[in-house]
Amino acid sequence: MARTILTALVSAAVMGVGSYAASAATLDDVKAKGFVQCGVNTGLAGFAAPNASGDWSGFDVDYCKAIAAAVFGDATKVKYTPLSAKERFPALQSGEVDVLARNTTWSINRDTALGFNFRPVNYYDGQGFMVRKELDVKSALELSGAAVCVQTGTTTELNLADYFKANNLQYNPVVFEKLEEVNAAYDAGRCDVYTTDQSGLYSLRLTLSKPDDHIVLPEIISKEPLAPAVRQGDDQWFDIVSWVHYALVQAEEFGVTQANVEEMKKSANPDVQRFLGVEADSKIGTDLGLTNEWAVNIVKAVGNYGEVFDRNIGAGSPLKIERGLNALWNKGGLQYAPPVR
Amino acid sequence: MAIGVTNVPERSKSSGSIINDPQVRGIFYQAITIIILAALIYWIVDNTVDNLRRANIASGYDFLRSRAGFDVGQSLISFTSDSTYGRALLVGFINTLLVAITGIITATIIGFLVGIGRLSHNWIIAKLSLAYVEVFRNIPPLLVIFFWYSGVLSILPQARDALALPFDIFLSNRGVAFPRPVAGEGAEYTLLAFIIAIAASVFFTRYARQRQLATGERLPVLWTVLGLIIGLPLITFLVTGAPIGFDVPVAGKFNLTGGSVVGPEFMSLFLALSFYTAAFIAEIVRAGIRGVSKGQTEAAHALGIRPSLTTRLVVVPQAMRIIIPPLTSQYLNLTKNSSLAVAIGYADLVAVGGTILNQTGQSIEVVSIWLIVYLSLSLATSLFMNWYNARMALVER
Ligand SMILES: N[C@@H](CCC(=O)N[C@@H](CS)C(=O)NCC(=O)O)C(=O)O
């Protein structure tokens, strides 16, 4: 709370007295600083959460690391700024962070009025509901009269209002600013329903005192394309952040993994050679403002998209989320990278 | 430098130069300050507009008329997601006022009781009051709020097992649900009787004072006023056939439905702010009473005035003069502390404004509204208290 007010004031102040650096090259700033300042969520296991010794890990965190690897060839050159839903936008607008990798939905309002740029969707999500099993609710349409816990500053609270209105259902919103406050309130029975992105629900359920007492309802009431965000006005940085994702997806498509990336450099396939920067006189990396090793560095640091997914939120994690829409385009999903040439 | 020399020596004997004229110098410095301030404001505004434009962030206050799109949990006026951002801010403002006003009233009552308790000759009361002050004064208000909130949430039963109290009042971790009176036909007479009773009380109080000044005789003001205000509407109510119905809370699938509900967010914020601020008010009251010289009491006793009247008519009015100014700043503190509401999800001005700020990205506009509203609230409180202070001030005859 105090922090939100502070961020708001700071961003107001920066707008007032600072000289806004929208067109300044973020890449140069990042190189000069020596690290990427990455905005992540405050602790959503699987997406971004610090461990006991303060090391961050998760799906979004791997994007921060991948960007650092692309820029510096060193995935450790990241500093994390944990941001609540409400704090994240002022933080990016004011330049407090260089990039937001924080399960943020790409929407037209954020793309225009808020002054951000989004491109590749790194996780196709949708909003869901979680309830206590004992309530014996099978569908969201049975939720009329319920108290619903929701985090403010999200698309979630807007979709919620629209969904209940469209279906003529009554509800009582219980709105908090911090994730841990929503969790605590839901856990204590202040509300009957918890709503957020479905991926988030799977993660949050594991933090409740009795995860097995709760179920996630089948309805998905919205489209939540989660994407990294940058400020408008810096095309080069926008390109780098976008292509980090495309590189991860392309690597999966080529079968390039963290383990075999050095091996793959010797591949006879010209597409793979170009992607990994071993083609003679390749300028792909340098045209991005990086080195030709950029894709190799990314994969060495975090693996390909499939590996990042499995390790943090998929089969290899406690969350066990299916690939679903996030499978590659040639495996029935939506993940698709433009050609690297 | 001969101009004006003739009258300068009266003010400044040191030299005849204008540079040394304190009045000229004063004006000069003030002019410089104003110019610098104006330039600074111009620069900030200009820079802000320029930066916002370059960052492609929307600006201006037009957003206040757009559809809010979110719902607010607690609202005293009707509000849906179709209402505007402007109305959402109004909802937040009313919620802030609600908790500030109820908090101020309760804190004042508890504060006076504890403050007087600290001066009590009864050992237990004095020590309990002391403990109260020390405990609440030394805990940060946010912790007090969390204390009440988690207390309310964890001690009270779930909604389905709500504690049924008499008069259809239900207590659960969703708040207190109580029957909402619904006015029936003829209920307006009761309201009318109530208004008449208030008017009559005002007249009676005035009359009683005049009469006391003229004859020295004291009329039973308190009892008459109480009788009027409670009795008259009650009689009218019964005579018109008790025209009132109640919307009683009943258990629904999830929550109690019907009736009125005071949510745990409001309850805990209200309790926390009242108890916290009361500790400071208690100290102010104690200091105020102590500040009245003992000679006053002794003089009153010497004149044969009863002890209870001495406190009411001699000590307290004088103590009030010491109490009111610091009391004002406690009221301001309470109002400002109410913005801690965000922590427990009470939809006050800061919480609602924060949501809007986030949805629209218009931080400068929302922050400016916050500043103006809190400034106005503080000024209004100060003005009122100054007026009250002037009324209580010593009238020299
Ligand atoms: N995708 C939605 C919701 C994102 C969001 O903030 N989700 C919550 C709940 S899953 C979250 O991650 N909170 C973490 C935090 O506040 O640190 C949006 O962009 O508005």
Tab-separated table of C-alpha atoms in Angstrom, chain A residues 1 5 8-9 11-12 14-20 22-23 85-90 93 109-110 112-115 132 134-137 142-147 152-155 157-158 161-162 165 171-177 181 184-185 188-192 232-233, chain B residues 43-45 47-49 51-52 54-58 67-74 81-82 142 146 149 153-154 158-160 173-175 253-255 257 263-265 339-340 342-346 350-355 357-364 367 370-371:
chain	number	residue	atom	x	y	z
A	1	MET	CA	0.000	0.000	0.000
A	5	ILE	CA	1.428	5.183	-3.250
A	8	ALA	CA	2.650	6.270	-8.027
A	9	LEU	CA	4.218	9.376	-6.532
A	11	SER	CA	6.292	7.903	-11.325
A	12	ALA	CA	4.369	11.152	-11.092
A	14	VAL	CA	9.654	11.287	-12.637
A	15	MET	CA	7.187	12.505	-15.217
A	16	GLY	CA	7.309	15.910	-13.611
A	17	VAL	CA	10.958	16.630	-13.087
A	18	GLY	CA	12.830	13.896	-14.851
A	19	SER	CA	13.560	13.798	-18.492
A	20	TYR	CA	11.655	10.806	-19.750
A	22	ALA	CA	11.374	6.689	-23.902
A	23	SER	CA	13.416	6.956	-27.008
A	85	ALA	CA	-0.356	-6.237	-9.904
A	86	LYS	CA	-0.925	-2.617	-9.053
A	87	GLU	CA	2.700	-1.592	-8.823
A	88	ARG	CA	3.891	-3.129	-12.066
A	89	PHE	CA	2.712	-0.495	-14.548
A	90	PRO	CA	4.029	2.624	-12.825
A	93	GLN	CA	6.431	3.515	-17.084
A	109	ASN	CA	-5.651	-0.610	-23.198
A	110	ARG	CA	-2.227	-1.547	-21.916
A	112	THR	CA	-2.088	1.998	-26.115
A	113	ALA	CA	-3.234	4.215	-23.228
A	114	LEU	CA	-0.663	2.842	-20.808
A	115	GLY	CA	2.167	3.294	-23.278
A	132	ARG	CA	-13.903	-25.264	-1.692
A	134	GLU	CA	-17.434	-28.846	0.346
A	135	LEU	CA	-19.543	-26.171	-1.353
A	136	ASP	CA	-20.342	-28.759	-3.994
A	137	VAL	CA	-20.230	-26.316	-6.875
A	142	GLU	CA	-23.822	-21.700	-9.685
A	143	LEU	CA	-21.846	-18.977	-7.966
A	144	SER	CA	-24.591	-16.373	-7.548
A	145	GLY	CA	-24.417	-14.770	-4.096
A	146	ALA	CA	-20.831	-15.786	-3.447
A	147	ALA	CA	-18.069	-13.647	-2.008
A	152	THR	CA	-6.799	-5.458	-7.679
A	153	GLY	CA	-5.068	-3.920	-10.657
A	154	THR	CA	-5.649	-6.973	-12.807
A	155	THR	CA	-7.696	-7.851	-15.852
A	157	GLU	CA	-11.243	-7.956	-11.531
A	158	LEU	CA	-12.645	-6.530	-14.785
A	161	ALA	CA	-17.445	-7.944	-13.158
A	162	ASP	CA	-18.294	-8.588	-16.817
A	165	LYS	CA	-23.089	-9.140	-15.160
A	171	TYR	CA	-21.493	-11.468	-6.124
A	172	ASN	CA	-19.619	-9.632	-3.458
A	173	PRO	CA	-16.076	-8.694	-4.481
A	174	VAL	CA	-13.430	-8.820	-1.759
A	175	VAL	CA	-10.532	-6.932	-3.245
A	176	PHE	CA	-6.934	-6.935	-2.060
A	177	GLU	CA	-3.777	-5.427	-3.351
A	181	GLU	CA	-3.480	-10.920	1.410
A	184	ALA	CA	-4.800	-15.422	3.468
A	185	ALA	CA	-8.348	-14.114	3.124
A	188	ALA	CA	-9.484	-18.018	6.206
A	189	GLY	CA	-12.868	-18.359	4.501
A	190	ARG	CA	-13.450	-14.650	3.942
A	191	CYS	CA	-14.596	-15.571	0.436
A	192	ASP	CA	-16.100	-18.608	-1.212
A	232	GLN	CA	6.897	2.197	-26.196
A	233	GLY	CA	9.437	4.116	-28.189
B	43	TRP	CA	8.746	24.017	-15.611
B	44	ILE	CA	7.269	20.989	-13.821
B	45	VAL	CA	3.924	21.241	-15.605
B	47	ASN	CA	7.972	18.940	-18.456
B	48	THR	CA	5.220	16.610	-17.287
B	49	VAL	CA	3.012	17.285	-20.271
B	51	ASN	CA	7.121	13.611	-20.960
B	52	LEU	CA	3.654	12.110	-20.938
B	54	ARG	CA	6.588	11.318	-25.407
B	55	ALA	CA	5.824	8.220	-23.351
B	56	ASN	CA	2.486	7.873	-25.152
B	57	ILE	CA	0.606	7.831	-21.870
B	58	ALA	CA	-2.923	9.184	-21.887
B	67	ARG	CA	-17.057	3.222	-17.482
B	68	ALA	CA	-15.253	1.789	-14.473
B	69	GLY	CA	-15.712	-1.875	-15.353
B	70	PHE	CA	-14.954	-3.139	-11.848
B	71	ASP	CA	-17.153	-3.650	-8.813
B	72	VAL	CA	-16.612	-2.298	-5.335
B	73	GLY	CA	-17.309	-4.461	-2.315
B	74	GLN	CA	-18.509	-1.809	0.099
B	81	SER	CA	-19.374	-1.884	-12.995
B	82	ASP	CA	-21.302	0.343	-15.428
B	142	LEU	CA	-0.974	-1.069	10.519
B	146	PHE	CA	-3.975	-6.580	10.931
B	149	TYR	CA	-8.637	-8.171	10.795
B	153	LEU	CA	-11.481	-13.528	10.405
B	154	SER	CA	-10.117	-16.320	12.512
B	158	GLN	CA	-17.776	-19.248	8.825
B	159	ALA	CA	-20.807	-17.701	7.162
B	160	ARG	CA	-22.761	-20.956	7.108
B	173	ASN	CA	-16.333	-13.798	9.398
B	174	ARG	CA	-18.290	-12.113	6.616
B	175	GLY	CA	-19.272	-9.398	9.071
B	253	LYS	CA	-26.065	-20.971	-0.311
B	254	PHE	CA	-22.866	-19.016	0.300
B	255	ASN	CA	-23.617	-16.018	2.462
B	257	THR	CA	-28.616	-12.716	2.127
B	263	GLY	CA	-18.098	-6.207	6.568
B	264	PRO	CA	-15.035	-7.300	8.540
B	265	GLU	CA	-12.887	-4.866	6.553
B	339	SER	CA	-5.664	5.158	3.981
B	340	LEU	CA	-4.057	2.062	5.527
B	342	VAL	CA	-5.751	-0.863	1.370
B	343	ALA	CA	-3.949	-3.458	3.446
B	344	ILE	CA	-7.177	-5.216	4.336
B	345	GLY	CA	-9.178	-4.506	1.221
B	346	TYR	CA	-11.469	-1.760	2.489
B	350	VAL	CA	-6.752	5.368	-1.858
B	351	ALA	CA	-7.745	1.787	-2.644
B	352	VAL	CA	-10.270	2.746	-5.302
B	353	GLY	CA	-7.991	5.437	-6.699
B	354	GLY	CA	-5.187	2.886	-6.907
B	355	THR	CA	-7.334	0.541	-8.929
B	357	LEU	CA	-4.695	4.477	-11.542
B	358	ASN	CA	-3.778	0.979	-12.544
B	359	GLN	CA	-6.525	0.480	-15.095
B	360	THR	CA	-6.039	3.843	-16.759
B	361	GLY	CA	-2.344	4.449	-16.115
B	362	GLN	CA	-3.128	8.041	-15.169
B	363	SER	CA	-1.041	8.277	-12.052
B	364	ILE	CA	-0.603	12.034	-12.061
B	367	VAL	CA	-2.429	11.358	-7.271
B	370	TRP	CA	-5.803	12.180	-3.634
B	371	LEU	CA	-3.781	15.219	-2.639
